[in-house]
Amino acid sequence: MQKEVQIETLNRGLIAVYTKEGIFLAWRLLKSEVSGYSDTGLTGMNFIILKNGKQIGFVTDSTNYLDREGTIQDRYSVLPVSEDNNVTYEMACEEVTAFPSETNYLTLPLQKPEGGITRTGEKFTYSANDMSVGDVDGDGEYEFFVKWDPSNSHDVSIKGYTGNCLIDCYKLDGRLLWRLDLGCNIRAGAHYTQFMVYDFDGDGKAELAVKTAPGTKMIQYQNNKPFCENYITLPKEEEKEKKLSNEDCYVCSAKDYRTHLAEMFEEWQNLEQVKQGQWPKTLEECFKIPIQYSYPLKKEDAFKLADYFIYEYAPSRDPKNELWNFEGFIYEGPEYLTMFSGDGKELETIPFPFERVDDGLCWGDYAMPRIEPCNRVDRFLSGVAYLDGKRPYLIICRGYYTRTAVAAYNFFSGKFQETFRVDSGFVPMKNPFCDDPHSGCGTDPVYGKLAGQGNHSLAVADVDGDGCQEIIYGAATIDHDGSLLYSCFDTLPDGKLAKLGHGDAMHVARIDPDRKGYQIFSVFEGAIHAPYGYALRDAATGKVLFGEYADRDLGRCMIGDINPNVRGLQVWVKEVRSCRGEVLPDRVLGTNQSIRWAGDCSTQILDGTDIFKEHKGIISDNTHGILLEPKDCCTNNGTKGNPCLIADIFGDFREELLLRTTDSTEIRIYTNPELCSHKLITLMHDIMYRTGIAWQNNCYNQPCYTSFYYASDMDFKEVFFQIANQ
């Protein structure tokens, strides 16, 4: 018996693309229209092709069609035909004509924000960055969410001021519905702002959930012109008690940081870790210098120690520790979580579930030779998960290098309702200014093993087969009820037990179709301190199926069907291996991003660079060569080479590529106009894939995967039963 699972109500998604061979048409097969399977695809609804109101074709085995006599002036529609041949022309979708570009991309015009100047006089501009999609008005067509990244956005560890981070919402025709200005108290960079777009309250319209702060402002538009501006609502009790205002700015200067450090030193004896004897009683003991001052410190003595720390101690640990130039960070002030409706109205703002506590002192930001205040403490992740198997929950996270904290909320009633909260606790250190905070476990007796296992992204999948999705948090997995399903440890070459730890890339999919459930392929950053440089694990248990120890960080990894002659998906880091670990002779492809582009259901890679080493969004593989080489476009995030988005936006089940133009005046949505002989539902009706599209914008953007085995040799009987049981 199929359970009622919330999925989007989408329209037919018909597109018409001009090609040299004629007009290519592609459209969606909806999950509700599937009744069975064949050797080449799913069965159920068939389709009549209408051209200028007259039937020109009948399609049963795919969701695309080529009209070799078509022109760019012709109007096309698709009429679904049920198995009992029940047909009414009123069921035909809205007519479309070929893309105005007269090629294989549709243009989404953008309203590029004006740049600005930082308080130190540095100019910055904006470029389009990560994107997401959601139907904000319930018409069955996606709207497009675009994050604007200032040219001075920074990694968490890089000092300097940034411009404000902005998020726009557009209709497909380029109408700007609203612009969210996150304000000066949300730093700009890949690690700070994940924006979850989903229908969280089940009303058929998508919402936006995002971390906010005083100064966050929503600007609503009509006819592409602003007509209404509103700051977020500060919690009344907090606003009154702390005298908060949306005009407050918590961005620190170098002078501010020096004062902050001195104030922190003044309170040294009051820190819980000092009172309990975990940390040295004096700062001089921490710095391994003779004791010079009495405690509690006088203000002038605190400043002397702050200056010693900034100008002597920190540089002695690493010459790159230039803390006298530490500026542009936010290490204090309130943080919030806000839900906005699709039309830009604020629905609710609550305190962010996990406070900073400090500027990273307890998080290990001062403990390593490279001293990086506000680094580990400000690592964020977000996601969407069907924790009950039926409805979407919002996942909010803070930390993954050391302390890890995860909260789940439902918004079913139009209000945030906390479902569970998971917190590893801080990793104990003997000296917060000289220690290794990564290898240990947190203080929590239940969740302590979760500390330090996270990645720059998360994934969501039903790994244990109970019908509910779990949160795969790097080398650990949180069960749907908030319990810790497992946290992975293994032995080093010397026999010592160690956590698998943090890594830059992770892929959760049905990699080996002949094994039960899902597998996880990951790289790990710990080098000689980690049991594996890479590993393939069973997603249900965390057990390593194969892997290899490495003496260095291997960077990123990838999976996909790049050799159709080998069963299962291939995995690669240094070399290509089968899903069972055998080394294959295939050329190693890039590891930035993958895409389901080809008609044979194999995997392609988005990883092409030109002679100037610039990422342009080239799609290629070992079998087909270069399949797409976009012009006047570029990818994001430097060497990461991420597109704005890869998702099954419209047309058939193959993914579209969304790239910004070099001047960020538009987004180009590329589609593949190659005839495909397979019939499959829109991937957006596969819950695992759809939630993946929501979390794709996390930090180091990662591909998302379907709940079923997707490859050139997929068994459509298994596909049918997999999606039928969702």
Short mmCIF file of N, CA and C in Angstrom, two decimals, residues 260 331 445 611 672:
data_model
loop_
_atom_site.label_atom_id
_atom_site.label_comp_id
_atom_site.label_asym_id
_atom_site.label_seq_id
_atom_site.Cartn_x
_atom_site.Cartn_y
_atom_site.Cartn_z
N HIS A 260 38.37 42.90 22.19
CA HIS A 260 37.66 41.65 22.49
C HIS A 260 38.58 40.63 23.14
N TYR A 331 31.87 37.85 15.66
CA TYR A 331 32.07 36.86 16.71
C TYR A 331 31.12 37.06 17.90
N PRO A 445 27.82 12.13 26.41
CA PRO A 445 28.00 10.67 26.54
C PRO A 445 27.36 9.87 25.41
N ILE A 611 42.38 27.08 -22.11
CA ILE A 611 43.83 27.27 -22.04
C ILE A 611 44.24 28.27 -20.97
N ASN A 672 19.59 19.09 -22.85
CA ASN A 672 20.11 18.20 -23.88
C ASN A 672 19.01 17.86 -24.88
#
